[in-house]
CSV table of C-alpha atoms and ligand atoms in Angstrom, one decimal:
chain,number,residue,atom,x,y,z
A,1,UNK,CA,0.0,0.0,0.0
A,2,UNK,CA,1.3,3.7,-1.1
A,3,UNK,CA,2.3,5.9,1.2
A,4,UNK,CA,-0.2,7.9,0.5
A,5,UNK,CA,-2.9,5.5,0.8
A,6,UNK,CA,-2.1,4.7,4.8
A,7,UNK,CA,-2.2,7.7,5.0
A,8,UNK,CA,-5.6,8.6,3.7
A,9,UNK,CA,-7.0,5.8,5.4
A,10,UNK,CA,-5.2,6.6,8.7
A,11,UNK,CA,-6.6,10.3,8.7
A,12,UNK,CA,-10.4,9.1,9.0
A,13,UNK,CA,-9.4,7.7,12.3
A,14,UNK,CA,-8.2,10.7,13.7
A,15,UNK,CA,-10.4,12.7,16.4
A,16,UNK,CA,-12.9,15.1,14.9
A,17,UNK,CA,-11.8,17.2,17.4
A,18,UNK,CA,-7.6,17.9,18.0
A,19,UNK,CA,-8.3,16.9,21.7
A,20,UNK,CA,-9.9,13.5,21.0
A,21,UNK,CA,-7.8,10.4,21.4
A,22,UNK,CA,-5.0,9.6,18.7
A,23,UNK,CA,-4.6,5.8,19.6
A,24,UNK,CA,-6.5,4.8,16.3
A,25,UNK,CA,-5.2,7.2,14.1
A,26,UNK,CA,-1.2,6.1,15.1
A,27,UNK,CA,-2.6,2.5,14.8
A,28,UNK,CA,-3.7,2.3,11.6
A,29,UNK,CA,-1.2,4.7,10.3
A,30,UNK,CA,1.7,2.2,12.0
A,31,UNK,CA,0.1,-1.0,10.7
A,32,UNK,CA,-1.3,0.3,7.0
A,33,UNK,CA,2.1,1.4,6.5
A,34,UNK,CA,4.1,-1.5,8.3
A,35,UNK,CA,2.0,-5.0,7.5
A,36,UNK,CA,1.8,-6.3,4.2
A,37,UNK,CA,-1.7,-7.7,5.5
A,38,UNK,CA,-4.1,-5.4,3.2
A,39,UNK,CA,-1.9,-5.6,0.1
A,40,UNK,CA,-2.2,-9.5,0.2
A,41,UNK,CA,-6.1,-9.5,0.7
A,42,UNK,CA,-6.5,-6.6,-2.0
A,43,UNK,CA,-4.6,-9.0,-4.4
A,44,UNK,CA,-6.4,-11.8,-3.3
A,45,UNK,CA,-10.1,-10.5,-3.8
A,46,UNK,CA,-9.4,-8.8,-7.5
A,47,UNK,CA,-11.2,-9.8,-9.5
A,48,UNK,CA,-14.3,-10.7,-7.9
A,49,UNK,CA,-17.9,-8.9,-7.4
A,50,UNK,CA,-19.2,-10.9,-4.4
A,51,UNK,CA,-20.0,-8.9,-1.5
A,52,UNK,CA,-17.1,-9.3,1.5
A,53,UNK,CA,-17.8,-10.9,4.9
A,54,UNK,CA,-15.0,-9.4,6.9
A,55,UNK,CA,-15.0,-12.2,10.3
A,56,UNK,CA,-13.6,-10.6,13.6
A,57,UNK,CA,-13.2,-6.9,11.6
A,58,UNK,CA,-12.2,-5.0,14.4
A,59,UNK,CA,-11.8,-1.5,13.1
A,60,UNK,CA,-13.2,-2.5,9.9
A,61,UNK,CA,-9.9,-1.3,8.2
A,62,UNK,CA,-10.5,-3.7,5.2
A,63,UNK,CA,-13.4,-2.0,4.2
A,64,UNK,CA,-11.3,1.1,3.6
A,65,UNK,CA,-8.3,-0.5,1.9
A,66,UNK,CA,-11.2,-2.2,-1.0
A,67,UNK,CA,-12.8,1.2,-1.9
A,68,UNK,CA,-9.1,3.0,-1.5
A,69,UNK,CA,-7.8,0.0,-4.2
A,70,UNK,CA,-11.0,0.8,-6.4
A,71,UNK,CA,-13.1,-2.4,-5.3
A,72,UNK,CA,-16.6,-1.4,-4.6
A,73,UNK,CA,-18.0,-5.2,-3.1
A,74,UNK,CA,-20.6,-4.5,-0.2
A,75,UNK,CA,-19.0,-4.7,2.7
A,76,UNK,CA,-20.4,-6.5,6.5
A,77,UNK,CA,-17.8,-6.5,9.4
A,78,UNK,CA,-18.7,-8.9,12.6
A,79,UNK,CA,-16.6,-8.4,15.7
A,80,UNK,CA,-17.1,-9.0,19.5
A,81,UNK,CA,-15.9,-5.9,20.6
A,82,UNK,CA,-18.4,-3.7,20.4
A,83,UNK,CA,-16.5,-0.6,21.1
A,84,UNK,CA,-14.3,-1.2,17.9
A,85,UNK,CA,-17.6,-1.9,15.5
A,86,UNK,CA,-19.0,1.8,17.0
A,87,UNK,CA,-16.1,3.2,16.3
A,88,UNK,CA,-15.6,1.2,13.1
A,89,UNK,CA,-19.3,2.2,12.1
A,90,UNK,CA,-19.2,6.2,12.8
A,91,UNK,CA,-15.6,6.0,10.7
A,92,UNK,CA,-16.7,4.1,7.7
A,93,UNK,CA,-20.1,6.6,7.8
A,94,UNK,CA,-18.0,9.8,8.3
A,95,UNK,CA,-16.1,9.1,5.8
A,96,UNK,CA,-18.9,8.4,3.1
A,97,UNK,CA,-18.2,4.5,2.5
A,98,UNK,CA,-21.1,3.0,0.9
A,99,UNK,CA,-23.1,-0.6,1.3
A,100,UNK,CA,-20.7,-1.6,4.2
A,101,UNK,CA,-22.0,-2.3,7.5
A,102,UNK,CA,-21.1,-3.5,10.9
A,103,UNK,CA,-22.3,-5.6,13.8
A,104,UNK,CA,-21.5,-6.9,17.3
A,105,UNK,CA,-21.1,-10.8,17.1
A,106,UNK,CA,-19.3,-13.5,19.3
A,107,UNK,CA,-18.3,-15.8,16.5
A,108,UNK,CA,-17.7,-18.8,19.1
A,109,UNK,CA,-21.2,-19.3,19.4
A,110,UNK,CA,-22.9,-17.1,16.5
A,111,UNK,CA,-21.5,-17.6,12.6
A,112,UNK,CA,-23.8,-14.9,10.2
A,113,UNK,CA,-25.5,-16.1,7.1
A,114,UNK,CA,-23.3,-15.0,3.9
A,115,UNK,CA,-23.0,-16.2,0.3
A,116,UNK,CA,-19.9,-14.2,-0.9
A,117,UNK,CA,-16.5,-13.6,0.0
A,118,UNK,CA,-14.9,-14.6,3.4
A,119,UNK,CA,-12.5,-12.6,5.4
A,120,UNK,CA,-10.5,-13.8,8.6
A,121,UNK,CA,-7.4,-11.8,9.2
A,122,UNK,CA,-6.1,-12.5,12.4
A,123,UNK,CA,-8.5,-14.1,14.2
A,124,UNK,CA,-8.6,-17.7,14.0
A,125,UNK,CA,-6.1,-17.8,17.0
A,126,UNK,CA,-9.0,-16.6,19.0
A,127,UNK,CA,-11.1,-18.9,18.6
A,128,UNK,CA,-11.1,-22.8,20.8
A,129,UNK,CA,-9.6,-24.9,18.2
A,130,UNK,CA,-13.0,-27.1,17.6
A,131,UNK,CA,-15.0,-23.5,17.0
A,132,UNK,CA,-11.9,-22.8,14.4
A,133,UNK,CA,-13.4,-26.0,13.3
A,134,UNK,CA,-17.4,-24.8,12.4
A,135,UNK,CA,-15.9,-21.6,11.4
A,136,UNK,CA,-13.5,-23.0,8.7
A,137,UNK,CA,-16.5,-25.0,7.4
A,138,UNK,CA,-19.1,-23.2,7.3
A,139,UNK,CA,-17.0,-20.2,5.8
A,140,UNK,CA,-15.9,-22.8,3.1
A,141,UNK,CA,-20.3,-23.4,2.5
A,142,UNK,CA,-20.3,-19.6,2.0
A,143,UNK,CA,-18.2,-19.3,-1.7
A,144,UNK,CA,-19.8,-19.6,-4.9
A,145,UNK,CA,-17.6,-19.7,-7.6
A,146,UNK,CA,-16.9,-16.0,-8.1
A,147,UNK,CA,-15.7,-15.6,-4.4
A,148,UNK,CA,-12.5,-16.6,-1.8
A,149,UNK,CA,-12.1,-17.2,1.4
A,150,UNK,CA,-8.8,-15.4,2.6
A,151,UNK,CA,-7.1,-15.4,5.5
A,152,UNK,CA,-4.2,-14.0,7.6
A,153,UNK,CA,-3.3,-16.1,10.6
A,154,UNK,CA,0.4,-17.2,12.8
A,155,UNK,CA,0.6,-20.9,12.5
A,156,UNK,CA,1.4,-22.7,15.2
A,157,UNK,CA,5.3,-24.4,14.5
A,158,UNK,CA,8.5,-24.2,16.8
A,159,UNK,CA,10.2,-21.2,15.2
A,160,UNK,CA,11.6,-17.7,16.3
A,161,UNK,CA,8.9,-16.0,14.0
A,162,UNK,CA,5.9,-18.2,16.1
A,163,UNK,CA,7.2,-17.1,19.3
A,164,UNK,CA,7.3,-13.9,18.5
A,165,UNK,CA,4.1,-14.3,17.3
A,166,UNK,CA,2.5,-15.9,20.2
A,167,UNK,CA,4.1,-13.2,22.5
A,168,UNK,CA,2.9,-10.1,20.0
A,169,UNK,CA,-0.8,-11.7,20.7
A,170,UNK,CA,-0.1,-11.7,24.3
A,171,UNK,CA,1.3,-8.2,24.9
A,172,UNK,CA,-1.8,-6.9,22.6
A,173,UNK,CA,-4.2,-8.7,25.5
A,174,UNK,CA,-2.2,-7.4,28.3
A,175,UNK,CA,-2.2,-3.5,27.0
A,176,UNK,CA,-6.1,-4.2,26.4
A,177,UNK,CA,-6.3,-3.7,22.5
A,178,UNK,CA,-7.2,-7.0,22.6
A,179,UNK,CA,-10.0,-8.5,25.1
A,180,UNK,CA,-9.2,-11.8,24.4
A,181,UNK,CA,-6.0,-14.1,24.6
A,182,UNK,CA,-5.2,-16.5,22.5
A,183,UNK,CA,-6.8,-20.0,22.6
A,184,UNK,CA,-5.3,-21.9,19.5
A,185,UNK,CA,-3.1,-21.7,16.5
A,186,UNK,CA,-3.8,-24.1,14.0
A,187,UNK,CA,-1.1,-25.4,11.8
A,188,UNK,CA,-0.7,-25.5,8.2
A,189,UNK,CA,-1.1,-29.0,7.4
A,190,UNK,CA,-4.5,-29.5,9.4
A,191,UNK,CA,-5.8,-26.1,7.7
A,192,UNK,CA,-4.9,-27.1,4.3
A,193,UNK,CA,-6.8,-30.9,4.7
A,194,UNK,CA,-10.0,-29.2,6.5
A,195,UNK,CA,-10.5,-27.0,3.5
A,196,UNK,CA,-9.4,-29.2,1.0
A,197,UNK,CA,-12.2,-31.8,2.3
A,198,UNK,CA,-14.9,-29.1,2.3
A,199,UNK,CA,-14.1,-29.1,-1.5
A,200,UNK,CA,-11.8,-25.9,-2.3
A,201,UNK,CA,-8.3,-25.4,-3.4
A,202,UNK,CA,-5.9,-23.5,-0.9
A,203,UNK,CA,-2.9,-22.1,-1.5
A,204,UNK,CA,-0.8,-21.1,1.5
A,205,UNK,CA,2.3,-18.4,1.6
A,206,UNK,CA,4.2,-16.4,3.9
A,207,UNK,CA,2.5,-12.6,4.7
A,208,UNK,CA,4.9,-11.5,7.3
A,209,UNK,CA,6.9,-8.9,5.3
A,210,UNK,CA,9.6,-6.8,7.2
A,211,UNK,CA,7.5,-7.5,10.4
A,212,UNK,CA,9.1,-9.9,13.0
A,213,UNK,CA,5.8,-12.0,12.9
A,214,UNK,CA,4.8,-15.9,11.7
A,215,UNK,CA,2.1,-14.3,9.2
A,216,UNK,CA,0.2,-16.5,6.8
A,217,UNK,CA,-2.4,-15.8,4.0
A,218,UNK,CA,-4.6,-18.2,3.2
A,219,UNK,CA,-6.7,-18.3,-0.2
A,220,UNK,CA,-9.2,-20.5,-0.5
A,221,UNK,CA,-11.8,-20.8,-3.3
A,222,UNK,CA,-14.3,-24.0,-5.0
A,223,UNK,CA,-12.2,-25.8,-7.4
B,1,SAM,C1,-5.8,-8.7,15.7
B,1,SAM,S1,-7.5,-8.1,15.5
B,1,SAM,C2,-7.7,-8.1,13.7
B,1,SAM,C3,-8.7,-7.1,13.3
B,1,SAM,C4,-9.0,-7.1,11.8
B,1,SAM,N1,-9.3,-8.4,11.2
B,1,SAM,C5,-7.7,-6.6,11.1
B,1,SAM,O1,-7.1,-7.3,10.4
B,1,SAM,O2,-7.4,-5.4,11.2
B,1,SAM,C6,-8.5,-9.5,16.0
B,1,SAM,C7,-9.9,-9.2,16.0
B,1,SAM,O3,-10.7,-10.4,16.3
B,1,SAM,C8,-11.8,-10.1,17.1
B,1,SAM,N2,-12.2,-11.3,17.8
B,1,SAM,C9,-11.5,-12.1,18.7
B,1,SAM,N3,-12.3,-13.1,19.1
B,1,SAM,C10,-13.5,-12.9,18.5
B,1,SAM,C11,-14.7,-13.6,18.6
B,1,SAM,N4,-14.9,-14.7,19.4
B,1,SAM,N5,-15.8,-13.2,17.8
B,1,SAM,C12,-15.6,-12.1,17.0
B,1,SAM,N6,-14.5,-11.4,16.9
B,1,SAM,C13,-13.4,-11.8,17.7
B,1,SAM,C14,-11.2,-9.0,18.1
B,1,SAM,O4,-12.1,-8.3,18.7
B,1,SAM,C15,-10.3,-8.2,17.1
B,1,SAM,O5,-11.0,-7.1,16.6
């Protein structure tokens, strides 16, 4: 992503007014212009008109990076933190995104009705490993043929990247961006034969870029 871009997208997270809080602002700007995350899913979804289910959307910063990179699919976010999909809502409203919309959901016991497009970027680890389970399946029953399922995740293996990884996830629970710790990393072997048996071809590479992390992306899609 240019430059340029992070920082457009960055600047609809700053306060209305100069007193507000910075925090989202400086973290979008750090992470649009750090993590090769959005470049990945941009490349990944071209292409296609199915409308996006964005799993676990926090900010809802994907929504942002598609209509910055000229791809106008509708757009849902579901999250469990509710104070990130207000904030994620007023943002993508202020700043005149269209057909997106947001909603508070606990995806360990909830999973929306979609046909489209499947997003899951760094959430799976989240999630017990049997509800990464249902969630991997019936995000596979969601593609038609003109759609993916992508997804960013650390996978769980012994290396220097993984623990750094797995200690990144823990800090970002202790600071309290994150609620939740981490319940399960899933590794790549199991990940390819679940989705393989639901019927789609994956291809999995490394997304981790200049950043210390074990980053993944995952595309998925019926073959
Ligand atoms: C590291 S953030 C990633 C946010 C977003 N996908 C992105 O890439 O910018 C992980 C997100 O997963 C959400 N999350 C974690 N557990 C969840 C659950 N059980 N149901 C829904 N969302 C969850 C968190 O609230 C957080 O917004």
């Amino acid at each position: 992503m240019s430059a340029e871009d992070a920082r457009a997208i960055a600047r609809a997270f700053a306060p209305v007014r100069p007193w507000g809080n910075r925090w989202d602002y400086y973290y979008t700007l750090s992470k649009l212009r750090s993590d090769p995350l959005y470049p990945g899913v941009l490349d990944a979804l071209r292409g296609t008109r199915a409308p996006v289910l964005d799993m676990g959307c926090g900010l809802g910063l994907l929504a942002h990076a598609l209509r910055r990179d000229g791809q106008h699919l509708p757009y849902r976010g579901v999250d469990n933190d509710a104070a990130k999909v207000d904030r994620g809502r007023d943002v993508a409203a202020r700043s005149g995104l269209d057909a997106t919309c947001f909603e508070r959901m606990d995806l360990a016991t909830t999973l929306p009705e979609h046909r489209g497009s499947v997003a899951i970027l760094d959430v799976l680890q989240y999630l017990p490993a049997a509800a990464q389970a249902h969630l991997l399946q019936r995000a596979a029953a969601m593609l038609d043929d003109d759609s993916r399922l992508v997804m960013r995740m650390a996978l769980a293996d012994h290396t220097r990247r993984g623990r750094i990884s797995r200690l990144g996830d823990r800090a970002a629970h202790l600071i309290g961006w994150m609620q939740f710790r981490p319940r399960h990393y899933p590794d790549a072997d199991s990940l390819q034969a679940q989705l393989q048996q639901a019927g789609l071809s994956v291809r999995i590479t490394p997304l981790y870029g200049r950043t210390p992390f074990n980053n993944w992306l995952v595309v998925a899609q019926r073959s």
